Each structure stands twice: as C-alpha cells, then as structure tokens.
Tab-separated table of N, CA and C in Angstrom:
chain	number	residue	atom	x	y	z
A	1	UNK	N	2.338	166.039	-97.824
A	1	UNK	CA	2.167	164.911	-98.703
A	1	UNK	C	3.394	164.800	-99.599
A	2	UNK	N	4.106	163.532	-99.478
A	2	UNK	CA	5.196	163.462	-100.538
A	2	UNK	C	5.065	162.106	-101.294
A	3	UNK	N	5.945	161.891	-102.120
A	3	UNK	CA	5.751	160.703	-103.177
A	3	UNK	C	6.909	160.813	-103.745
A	4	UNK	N	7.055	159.686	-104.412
A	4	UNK	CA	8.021	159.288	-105.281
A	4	UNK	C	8.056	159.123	-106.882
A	5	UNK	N	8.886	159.412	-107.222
A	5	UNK	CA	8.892	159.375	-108.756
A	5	UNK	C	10.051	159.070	-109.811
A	6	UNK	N	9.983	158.068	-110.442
A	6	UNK	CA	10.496	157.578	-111.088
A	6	UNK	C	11.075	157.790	-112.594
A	7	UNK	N	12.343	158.444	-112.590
A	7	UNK	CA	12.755	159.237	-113.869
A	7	UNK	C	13.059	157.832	-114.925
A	8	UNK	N	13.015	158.492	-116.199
A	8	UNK	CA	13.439	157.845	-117.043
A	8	UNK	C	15.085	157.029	-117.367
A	9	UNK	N	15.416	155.229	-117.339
A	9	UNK	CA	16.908	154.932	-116.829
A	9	UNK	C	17.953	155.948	-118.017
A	10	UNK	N	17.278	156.104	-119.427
A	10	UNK	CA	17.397	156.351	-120.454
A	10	UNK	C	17.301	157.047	-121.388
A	11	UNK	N	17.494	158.427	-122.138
A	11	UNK	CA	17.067	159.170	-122.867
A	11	UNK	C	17.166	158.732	-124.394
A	12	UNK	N	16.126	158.794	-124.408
A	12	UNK	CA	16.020	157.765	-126.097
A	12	UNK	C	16.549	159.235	-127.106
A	13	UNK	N	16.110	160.197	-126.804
A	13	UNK	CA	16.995	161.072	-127.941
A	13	UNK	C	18.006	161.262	-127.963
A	14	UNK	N	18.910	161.278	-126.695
A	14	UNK	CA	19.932	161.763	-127.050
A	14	UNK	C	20.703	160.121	-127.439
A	15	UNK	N	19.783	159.520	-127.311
A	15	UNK	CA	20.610	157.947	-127.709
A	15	UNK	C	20.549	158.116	-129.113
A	16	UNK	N	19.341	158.399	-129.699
A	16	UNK	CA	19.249	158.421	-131.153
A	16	UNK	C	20.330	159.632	-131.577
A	17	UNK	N	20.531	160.410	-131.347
A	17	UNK	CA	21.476	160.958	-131.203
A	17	UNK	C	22.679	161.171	-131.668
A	18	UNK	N	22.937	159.976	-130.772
A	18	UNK	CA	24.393	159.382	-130.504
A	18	UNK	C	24.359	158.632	-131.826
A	19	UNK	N	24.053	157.596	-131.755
A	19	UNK	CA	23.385	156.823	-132.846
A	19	UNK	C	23.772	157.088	-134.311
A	20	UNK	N	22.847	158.594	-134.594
A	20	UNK	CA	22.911	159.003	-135.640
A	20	UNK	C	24.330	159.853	-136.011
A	21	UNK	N	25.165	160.383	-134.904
A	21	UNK	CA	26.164	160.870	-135.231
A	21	UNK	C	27.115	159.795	-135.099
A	22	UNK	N	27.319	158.864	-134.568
A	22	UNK	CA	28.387	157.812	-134.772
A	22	UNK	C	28.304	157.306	-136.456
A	23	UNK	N	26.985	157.021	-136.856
A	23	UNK	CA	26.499	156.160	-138.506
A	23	UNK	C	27.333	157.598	-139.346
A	24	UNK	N	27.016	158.732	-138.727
A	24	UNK	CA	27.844	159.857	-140.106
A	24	UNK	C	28.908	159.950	-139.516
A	25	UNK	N	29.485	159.562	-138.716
A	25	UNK	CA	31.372	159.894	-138.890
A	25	UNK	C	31.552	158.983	-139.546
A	26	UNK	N	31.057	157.555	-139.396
A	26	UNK	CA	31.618	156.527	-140.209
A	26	UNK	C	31.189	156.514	-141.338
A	27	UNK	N	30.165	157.195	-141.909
A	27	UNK	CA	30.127	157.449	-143.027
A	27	UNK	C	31.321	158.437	-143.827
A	28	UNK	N	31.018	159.437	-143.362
A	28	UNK	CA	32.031	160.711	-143.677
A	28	UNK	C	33.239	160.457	-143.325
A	29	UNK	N	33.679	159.458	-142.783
A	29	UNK	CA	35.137	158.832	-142.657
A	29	UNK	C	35.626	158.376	-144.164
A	30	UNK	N	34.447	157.116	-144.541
A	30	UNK	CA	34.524	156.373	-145.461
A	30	UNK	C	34.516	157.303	-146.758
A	31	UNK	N	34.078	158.025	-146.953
A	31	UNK	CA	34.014	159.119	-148.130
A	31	UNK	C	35.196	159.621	-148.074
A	32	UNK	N	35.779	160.598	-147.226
A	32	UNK	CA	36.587	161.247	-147.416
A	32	UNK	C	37.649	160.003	-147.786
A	33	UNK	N	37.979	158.814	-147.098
A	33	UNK	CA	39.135	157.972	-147.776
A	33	UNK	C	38.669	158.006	-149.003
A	34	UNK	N	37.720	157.256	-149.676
A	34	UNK	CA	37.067	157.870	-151.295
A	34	UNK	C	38.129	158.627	-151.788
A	35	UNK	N	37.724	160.325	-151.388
A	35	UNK	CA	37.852	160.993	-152.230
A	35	UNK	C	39.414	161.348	-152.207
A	36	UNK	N	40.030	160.924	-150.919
A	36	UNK	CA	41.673	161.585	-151.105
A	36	UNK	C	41.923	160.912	-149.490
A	37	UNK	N	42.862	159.962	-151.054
A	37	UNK	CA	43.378	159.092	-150.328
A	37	UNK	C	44.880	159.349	-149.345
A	38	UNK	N	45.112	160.124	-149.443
A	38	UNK	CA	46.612	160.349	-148.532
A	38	UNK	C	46.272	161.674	-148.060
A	39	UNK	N	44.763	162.149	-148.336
A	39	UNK	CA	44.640	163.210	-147.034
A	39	UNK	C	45.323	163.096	-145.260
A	40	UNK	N	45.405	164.260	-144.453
A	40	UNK	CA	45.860	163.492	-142.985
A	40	UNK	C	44.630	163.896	-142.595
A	41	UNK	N	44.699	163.025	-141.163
A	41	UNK	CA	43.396	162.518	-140.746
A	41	UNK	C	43.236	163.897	-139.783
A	42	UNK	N	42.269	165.280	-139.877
A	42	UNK	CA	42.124	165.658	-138.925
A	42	UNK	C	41.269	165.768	-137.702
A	43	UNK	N	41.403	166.428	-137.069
A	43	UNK	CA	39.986	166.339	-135.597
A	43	UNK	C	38.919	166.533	-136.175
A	44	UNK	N	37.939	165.780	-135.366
A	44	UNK	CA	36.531	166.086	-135.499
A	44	UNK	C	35.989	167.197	-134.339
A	45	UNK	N	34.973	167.792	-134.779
A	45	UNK	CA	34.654	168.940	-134.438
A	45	UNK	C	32.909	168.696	-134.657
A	46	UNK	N	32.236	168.830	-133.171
A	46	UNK	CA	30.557	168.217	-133.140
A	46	UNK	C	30.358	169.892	-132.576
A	47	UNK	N	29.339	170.703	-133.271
A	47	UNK	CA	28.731	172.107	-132.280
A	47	UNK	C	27.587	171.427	-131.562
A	48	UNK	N	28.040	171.896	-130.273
A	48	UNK	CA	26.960	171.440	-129.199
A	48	UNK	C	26.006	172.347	-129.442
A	49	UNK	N	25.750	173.672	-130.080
A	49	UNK	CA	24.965	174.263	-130.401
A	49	UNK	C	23.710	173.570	-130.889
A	50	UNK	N	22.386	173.660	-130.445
A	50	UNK	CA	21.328	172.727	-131.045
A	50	UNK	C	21.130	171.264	-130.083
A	51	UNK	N	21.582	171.101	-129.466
A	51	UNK	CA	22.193	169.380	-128.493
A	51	UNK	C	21.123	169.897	-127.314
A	52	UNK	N	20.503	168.408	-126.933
A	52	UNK	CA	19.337	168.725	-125.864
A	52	UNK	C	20.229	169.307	-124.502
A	53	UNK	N	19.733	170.020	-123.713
A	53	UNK	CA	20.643	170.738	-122.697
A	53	UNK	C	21.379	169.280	-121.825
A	54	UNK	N	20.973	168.070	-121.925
A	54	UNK	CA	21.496	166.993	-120.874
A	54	UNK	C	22.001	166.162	-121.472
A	55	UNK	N	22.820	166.515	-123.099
A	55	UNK	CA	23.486	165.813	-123.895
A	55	UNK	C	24.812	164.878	-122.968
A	56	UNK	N	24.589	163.632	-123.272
A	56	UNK	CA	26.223	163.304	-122.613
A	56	UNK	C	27.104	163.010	-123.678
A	57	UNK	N	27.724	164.951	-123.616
A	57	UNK	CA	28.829	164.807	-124.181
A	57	UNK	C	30.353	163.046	-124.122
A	58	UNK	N	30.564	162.946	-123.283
A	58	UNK	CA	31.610	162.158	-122.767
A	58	UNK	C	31.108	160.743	-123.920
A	59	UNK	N	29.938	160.424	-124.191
A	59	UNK	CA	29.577	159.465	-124.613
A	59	UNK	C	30.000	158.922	-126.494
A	60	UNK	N	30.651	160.298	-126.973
A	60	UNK	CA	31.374	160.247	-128.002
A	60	UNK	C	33.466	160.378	-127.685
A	61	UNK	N	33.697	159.728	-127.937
A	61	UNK	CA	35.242	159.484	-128.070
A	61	UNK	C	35.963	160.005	-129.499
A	62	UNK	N	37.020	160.619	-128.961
A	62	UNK	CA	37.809	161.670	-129.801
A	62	UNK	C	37.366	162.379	-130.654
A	63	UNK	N	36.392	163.648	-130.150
A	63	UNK	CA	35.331	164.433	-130.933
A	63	UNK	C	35.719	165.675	-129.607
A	64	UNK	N	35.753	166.630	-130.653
A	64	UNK	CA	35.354	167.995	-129.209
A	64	UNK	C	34.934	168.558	-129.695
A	65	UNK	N	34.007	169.352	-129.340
A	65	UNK	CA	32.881	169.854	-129.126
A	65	UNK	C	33.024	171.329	-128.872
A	66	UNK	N	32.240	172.093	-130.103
A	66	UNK	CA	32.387	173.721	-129.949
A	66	UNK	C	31.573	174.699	-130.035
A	67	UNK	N	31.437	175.639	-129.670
A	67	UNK	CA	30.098	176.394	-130.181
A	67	UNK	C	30.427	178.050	-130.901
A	68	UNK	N	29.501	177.829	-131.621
A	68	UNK	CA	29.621	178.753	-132.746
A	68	UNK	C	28.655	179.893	-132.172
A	69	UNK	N	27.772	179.686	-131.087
A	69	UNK	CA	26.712	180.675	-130.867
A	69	UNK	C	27.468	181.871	-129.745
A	70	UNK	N	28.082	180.832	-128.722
A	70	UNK	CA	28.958	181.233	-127.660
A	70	UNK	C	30.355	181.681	-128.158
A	71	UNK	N	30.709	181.898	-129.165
A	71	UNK	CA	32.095	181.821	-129.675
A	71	UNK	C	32.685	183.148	-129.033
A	72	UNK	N	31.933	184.734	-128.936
A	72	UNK	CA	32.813	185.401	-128.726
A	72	UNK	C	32.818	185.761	-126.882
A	73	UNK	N	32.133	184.423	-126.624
A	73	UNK	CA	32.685	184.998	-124.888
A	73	UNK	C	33.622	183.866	-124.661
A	74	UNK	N	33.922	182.939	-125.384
A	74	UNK	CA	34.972	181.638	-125.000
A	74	UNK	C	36.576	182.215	-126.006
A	75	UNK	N	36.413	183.074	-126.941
A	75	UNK	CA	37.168	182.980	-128.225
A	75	UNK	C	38.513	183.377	-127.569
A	76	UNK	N	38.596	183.853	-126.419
A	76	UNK	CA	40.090	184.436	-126.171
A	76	UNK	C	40.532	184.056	-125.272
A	77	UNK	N	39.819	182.584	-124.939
A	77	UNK	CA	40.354	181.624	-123.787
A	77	UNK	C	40.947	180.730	-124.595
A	78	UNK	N	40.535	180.460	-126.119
A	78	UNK	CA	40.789	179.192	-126.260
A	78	UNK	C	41.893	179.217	-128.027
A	79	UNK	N	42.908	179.455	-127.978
A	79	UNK	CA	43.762	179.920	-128.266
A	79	UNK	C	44.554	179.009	-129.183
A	80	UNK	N	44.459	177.834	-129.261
A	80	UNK	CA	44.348	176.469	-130.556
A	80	UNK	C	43.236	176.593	-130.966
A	81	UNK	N	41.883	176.740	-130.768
A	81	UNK	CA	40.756	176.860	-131.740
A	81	UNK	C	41.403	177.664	-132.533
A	82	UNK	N	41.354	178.804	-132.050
A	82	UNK	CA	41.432	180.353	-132.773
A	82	UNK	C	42.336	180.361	-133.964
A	83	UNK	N	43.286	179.483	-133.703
A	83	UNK	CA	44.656	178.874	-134.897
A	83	UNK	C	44.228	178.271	-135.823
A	84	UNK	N	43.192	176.998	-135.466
A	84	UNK	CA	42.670	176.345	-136.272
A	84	UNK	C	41.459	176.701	-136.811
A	85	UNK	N	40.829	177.585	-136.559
A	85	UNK	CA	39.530	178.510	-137.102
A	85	UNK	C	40.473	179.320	-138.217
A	86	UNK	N	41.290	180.153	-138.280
A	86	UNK	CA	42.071	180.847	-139.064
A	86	UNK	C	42.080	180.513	-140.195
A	87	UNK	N	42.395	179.042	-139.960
A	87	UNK	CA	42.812	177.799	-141.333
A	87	UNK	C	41.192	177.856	-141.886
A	88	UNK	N	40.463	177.080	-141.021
A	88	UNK	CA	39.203	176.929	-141.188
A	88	UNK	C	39.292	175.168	-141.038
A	89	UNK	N	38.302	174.818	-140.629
A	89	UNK	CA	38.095	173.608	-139.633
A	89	UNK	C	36.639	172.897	-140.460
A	90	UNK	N	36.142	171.530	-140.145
A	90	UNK	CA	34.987	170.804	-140.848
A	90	UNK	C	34.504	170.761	-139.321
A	91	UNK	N	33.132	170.590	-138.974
A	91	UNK	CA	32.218	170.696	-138.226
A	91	UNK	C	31.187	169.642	-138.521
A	92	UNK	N	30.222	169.097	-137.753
A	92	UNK	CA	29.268	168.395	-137.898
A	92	UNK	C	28.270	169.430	-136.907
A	93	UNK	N	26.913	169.920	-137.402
A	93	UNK	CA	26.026	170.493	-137.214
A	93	UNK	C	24.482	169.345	-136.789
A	94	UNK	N	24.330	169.090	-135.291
A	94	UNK	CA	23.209	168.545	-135.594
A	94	UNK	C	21.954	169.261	-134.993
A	95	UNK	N	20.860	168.882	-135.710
A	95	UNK	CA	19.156	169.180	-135.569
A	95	UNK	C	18.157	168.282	-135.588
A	96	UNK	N	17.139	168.346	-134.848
A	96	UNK	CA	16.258	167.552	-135.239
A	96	UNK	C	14.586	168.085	-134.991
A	97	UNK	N	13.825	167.224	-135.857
A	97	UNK	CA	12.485	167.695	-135.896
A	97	UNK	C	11.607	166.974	-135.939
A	98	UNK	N	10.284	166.881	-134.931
A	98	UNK	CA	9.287	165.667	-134.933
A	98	UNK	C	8.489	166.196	-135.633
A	99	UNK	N	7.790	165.183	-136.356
A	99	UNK	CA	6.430	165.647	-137.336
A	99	UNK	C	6.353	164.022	-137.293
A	100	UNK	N	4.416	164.786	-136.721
A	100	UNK	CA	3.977	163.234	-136.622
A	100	UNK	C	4.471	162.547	-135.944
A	101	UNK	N	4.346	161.247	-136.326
A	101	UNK	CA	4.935	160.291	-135.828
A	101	UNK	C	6.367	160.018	-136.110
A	102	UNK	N	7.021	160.997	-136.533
A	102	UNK	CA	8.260	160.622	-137.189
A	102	UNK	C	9.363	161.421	-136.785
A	103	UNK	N	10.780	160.876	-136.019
A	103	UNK	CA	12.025	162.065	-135.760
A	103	UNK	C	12.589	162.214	-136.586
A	104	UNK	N	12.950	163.500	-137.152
A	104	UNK	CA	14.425	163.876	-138.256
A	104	UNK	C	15.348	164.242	-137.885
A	105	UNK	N	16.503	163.538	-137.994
A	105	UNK	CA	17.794	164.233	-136.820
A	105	UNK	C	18.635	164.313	-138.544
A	106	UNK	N	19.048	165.559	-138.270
A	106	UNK	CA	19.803	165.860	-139.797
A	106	UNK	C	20.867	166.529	-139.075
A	107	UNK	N	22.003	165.671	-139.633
A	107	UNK	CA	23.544	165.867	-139.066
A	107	UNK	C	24.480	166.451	-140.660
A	108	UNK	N	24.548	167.462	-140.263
A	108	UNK	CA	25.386	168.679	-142.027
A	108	UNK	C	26.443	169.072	-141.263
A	109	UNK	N	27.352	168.712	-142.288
A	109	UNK	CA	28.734	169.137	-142.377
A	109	UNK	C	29.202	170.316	-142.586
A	110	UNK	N	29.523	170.876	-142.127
A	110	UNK	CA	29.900	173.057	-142.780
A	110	UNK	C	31.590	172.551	-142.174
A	111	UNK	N	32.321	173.822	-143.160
A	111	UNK	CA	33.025	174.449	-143.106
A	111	UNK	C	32.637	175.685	-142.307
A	112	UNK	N	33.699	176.125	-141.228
A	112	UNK	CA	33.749	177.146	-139.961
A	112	UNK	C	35.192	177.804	-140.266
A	113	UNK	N	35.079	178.846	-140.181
A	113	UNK	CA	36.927	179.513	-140.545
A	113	UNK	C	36.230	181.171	-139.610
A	114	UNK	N	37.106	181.380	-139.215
A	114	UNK	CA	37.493	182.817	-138.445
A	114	UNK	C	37.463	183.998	-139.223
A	115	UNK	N	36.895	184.371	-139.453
A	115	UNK	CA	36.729	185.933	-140.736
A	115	UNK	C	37.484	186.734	-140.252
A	116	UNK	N	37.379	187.314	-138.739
A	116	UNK	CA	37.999	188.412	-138.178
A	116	UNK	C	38.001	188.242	-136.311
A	117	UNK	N	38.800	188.594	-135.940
A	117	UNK	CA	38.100	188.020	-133.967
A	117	UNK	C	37.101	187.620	-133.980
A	118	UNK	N	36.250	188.019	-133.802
A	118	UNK	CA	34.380	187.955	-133.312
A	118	UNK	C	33.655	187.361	-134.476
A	119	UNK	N	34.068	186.781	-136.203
A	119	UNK	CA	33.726	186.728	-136.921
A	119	UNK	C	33.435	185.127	-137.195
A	120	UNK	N	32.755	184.340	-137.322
A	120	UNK	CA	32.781	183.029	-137.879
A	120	UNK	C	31.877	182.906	-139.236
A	121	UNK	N	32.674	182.707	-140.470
A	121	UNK	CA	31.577	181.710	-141.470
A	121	UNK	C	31.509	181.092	-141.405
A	122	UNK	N	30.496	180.335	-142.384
A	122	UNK	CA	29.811	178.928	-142.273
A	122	UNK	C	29.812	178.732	-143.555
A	123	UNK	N	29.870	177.457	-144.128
A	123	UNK	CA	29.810	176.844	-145.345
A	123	UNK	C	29.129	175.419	-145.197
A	124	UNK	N	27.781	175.163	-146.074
A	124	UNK	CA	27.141	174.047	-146.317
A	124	UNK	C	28.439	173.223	-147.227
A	125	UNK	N	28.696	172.085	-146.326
A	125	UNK	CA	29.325	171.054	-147.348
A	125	UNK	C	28.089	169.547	-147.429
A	126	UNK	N	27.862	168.948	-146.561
A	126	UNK	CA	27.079	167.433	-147.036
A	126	UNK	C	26.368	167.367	-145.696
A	127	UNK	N	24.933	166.165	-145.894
A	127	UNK	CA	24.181	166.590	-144.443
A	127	UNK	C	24.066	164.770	-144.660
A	128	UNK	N	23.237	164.106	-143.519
A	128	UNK	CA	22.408	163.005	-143.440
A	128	UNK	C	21.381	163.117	-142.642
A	129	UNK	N	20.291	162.788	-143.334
A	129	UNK	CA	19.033	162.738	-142.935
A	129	UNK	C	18.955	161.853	-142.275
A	130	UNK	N	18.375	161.351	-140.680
A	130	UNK	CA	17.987	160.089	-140.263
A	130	UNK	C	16.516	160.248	-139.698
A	131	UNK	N	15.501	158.821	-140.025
A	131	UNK	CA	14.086	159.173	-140.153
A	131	UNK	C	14.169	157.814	-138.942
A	132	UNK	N	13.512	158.418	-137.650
A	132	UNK	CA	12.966	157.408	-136.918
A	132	UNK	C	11.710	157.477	-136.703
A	133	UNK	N	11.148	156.424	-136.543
A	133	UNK	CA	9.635	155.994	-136.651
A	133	UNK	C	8.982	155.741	-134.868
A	134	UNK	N	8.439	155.872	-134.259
A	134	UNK	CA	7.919	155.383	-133.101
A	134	UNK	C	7.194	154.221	-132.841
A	135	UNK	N	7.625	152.823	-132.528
A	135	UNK	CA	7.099	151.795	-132.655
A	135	UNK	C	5.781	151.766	-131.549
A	136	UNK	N	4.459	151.894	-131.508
A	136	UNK	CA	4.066	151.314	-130.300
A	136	UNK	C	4.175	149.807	-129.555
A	137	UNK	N	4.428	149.428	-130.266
A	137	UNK	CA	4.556	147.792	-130.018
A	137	UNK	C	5.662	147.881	-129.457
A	138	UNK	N	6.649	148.162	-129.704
A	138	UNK	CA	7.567	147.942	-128.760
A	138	UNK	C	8.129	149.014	-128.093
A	139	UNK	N	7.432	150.404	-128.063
A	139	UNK	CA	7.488	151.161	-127.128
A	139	UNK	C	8.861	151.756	-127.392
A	140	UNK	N	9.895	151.810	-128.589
A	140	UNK	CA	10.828	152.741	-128.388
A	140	UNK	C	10.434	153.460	-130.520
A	141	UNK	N	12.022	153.948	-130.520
A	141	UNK	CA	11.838	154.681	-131.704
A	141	UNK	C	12.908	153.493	-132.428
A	142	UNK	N	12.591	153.306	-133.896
A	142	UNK	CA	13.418	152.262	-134.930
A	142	UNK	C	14.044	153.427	-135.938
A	143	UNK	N	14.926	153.592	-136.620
A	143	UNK	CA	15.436	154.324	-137.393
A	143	UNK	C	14.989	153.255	-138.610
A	144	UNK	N	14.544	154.574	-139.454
A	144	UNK	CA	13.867	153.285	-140.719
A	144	UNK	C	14.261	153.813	-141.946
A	145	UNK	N	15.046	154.897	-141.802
A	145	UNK	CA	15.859	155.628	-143.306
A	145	UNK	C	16.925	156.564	-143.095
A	146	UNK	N	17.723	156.592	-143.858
A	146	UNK	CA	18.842	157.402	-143.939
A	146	UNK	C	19.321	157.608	-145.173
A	147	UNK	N	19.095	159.124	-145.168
A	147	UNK	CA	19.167	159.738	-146.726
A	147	UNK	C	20.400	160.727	-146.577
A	148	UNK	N	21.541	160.590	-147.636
A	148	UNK	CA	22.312	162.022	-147.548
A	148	UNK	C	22.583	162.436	-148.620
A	149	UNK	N	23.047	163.742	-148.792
A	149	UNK	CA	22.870	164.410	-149.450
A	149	UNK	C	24.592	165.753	-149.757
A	150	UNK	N	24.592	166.208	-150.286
A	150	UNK	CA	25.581	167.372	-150.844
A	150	UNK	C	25.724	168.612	-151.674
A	151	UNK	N	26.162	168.884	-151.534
A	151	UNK	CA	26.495	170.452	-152.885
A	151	UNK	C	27.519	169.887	-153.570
C-alpha cells in the first residue's frame, strides 16, 4: 500500500524568522548610525546556533553565519574568524518560544571575543522581542508587537 503526501510549499517559521531578523538589522543599523556617526560599517555575524535544523541560510544576504556551540571543532579551520574573535565581534543571537497561542522570536545582540583558543565570551548588549499571534481566519501567523530592549 502506498500514497502520497503533500509537504508544506512553505515554512512559516523560518519565514517569521527571516522576517524578524531582517526588521532588527534594520533596526540596529539605524541605531548604531544614531549613536556614532562615522563608525565603519562592520560584518554582520547571525549564530546559527538555536536556527530550526532546515533554516535557509542563503535567504539572508551579506550576513555569515557562526557557531559558538561548534566553535572548537571548526576554530582552526577558520583562521579570519579567529582574528576577528581576538578583537571581539557583535553577533545577533536568535530564539524563540510558543506559549499559547502566541510566537516569541527574541533576536539579542552579544558581544563574542576569543578569551583563549577554545575560549569564547559572551556579552548581553540589546535584544528585540517579536510577538506573533496565530490568525485562524486566515490560517497563518501576524506579528502584532515588537518590543526592544538594552543594558
């Protein structure tokens, strides 16, 4: 007996996702011009750490992508991180959590710097909260708040 089955065209989370990390670069773009103005513009840096396993990476443009969990079996392949970890680098950290009827995808900013080979800290700098709601009526999820926040 066989059959057919019909996958989803679309992954609504990792769309929300996307979504929610495109609204905080351009947020956190716009701030940092704010705060210093003849800063230079450096790379962005997303940890895939936390990212549903079928994330499509490719779907963000000029962002790379690192992991902090995997760091000491990649750390001595990758030999410009390791330079720029030294310095210490800004990161975008994302998570999310259903309750209820409701998604929280909270995208926080840390500071990442190299302590020692095998060593990475972390530093809380600023997060954004994004609250999506599940419409039944129209059968997807609406983002209906966005809260952020800092030290």
């Amino acid at each position: 007996m066989s059959s057919q089955l019909v996958g989803q065209n679309t992954n609504q989370l990792n769309e929300m996702i996307i979504e929610s990390l495109r609204s905080h670069l351009d947020y956190s773009s716009e701030l940092q011009k704010k705060v210093c103005e003849n800063c230079e513009k450096s790379n962005t840096y997303i940890c895939q750490d936390g990212l549903p396993a079928y994330f499509p990476y490719d779907s963000l443009q000029n962002v790379t992508f690192i992991s902090v969990d995997f760091f000491r079996l990649y750390s001595h392949t990758n030999k410009l991180l390791n330079k720029q970890l030294k310095k210490g680098i800004s990161a975008f950290f994302v998570s999310f959590e259903l309750k209820n009827s409701q998604l929280r995808i909270t995208i926080t900013s840390k500071s990442v710097k190299l302590m020692n080979k095998k060593t990475i800290g972390l530093g809380l700098c600023c997060w954004g909260n994004y609250f999506y709601e599940y419409s039944c009526e129209k059968q997807e999820w609406e983002l209906k708040e966005i809260k952020y926040g800092g030290v």
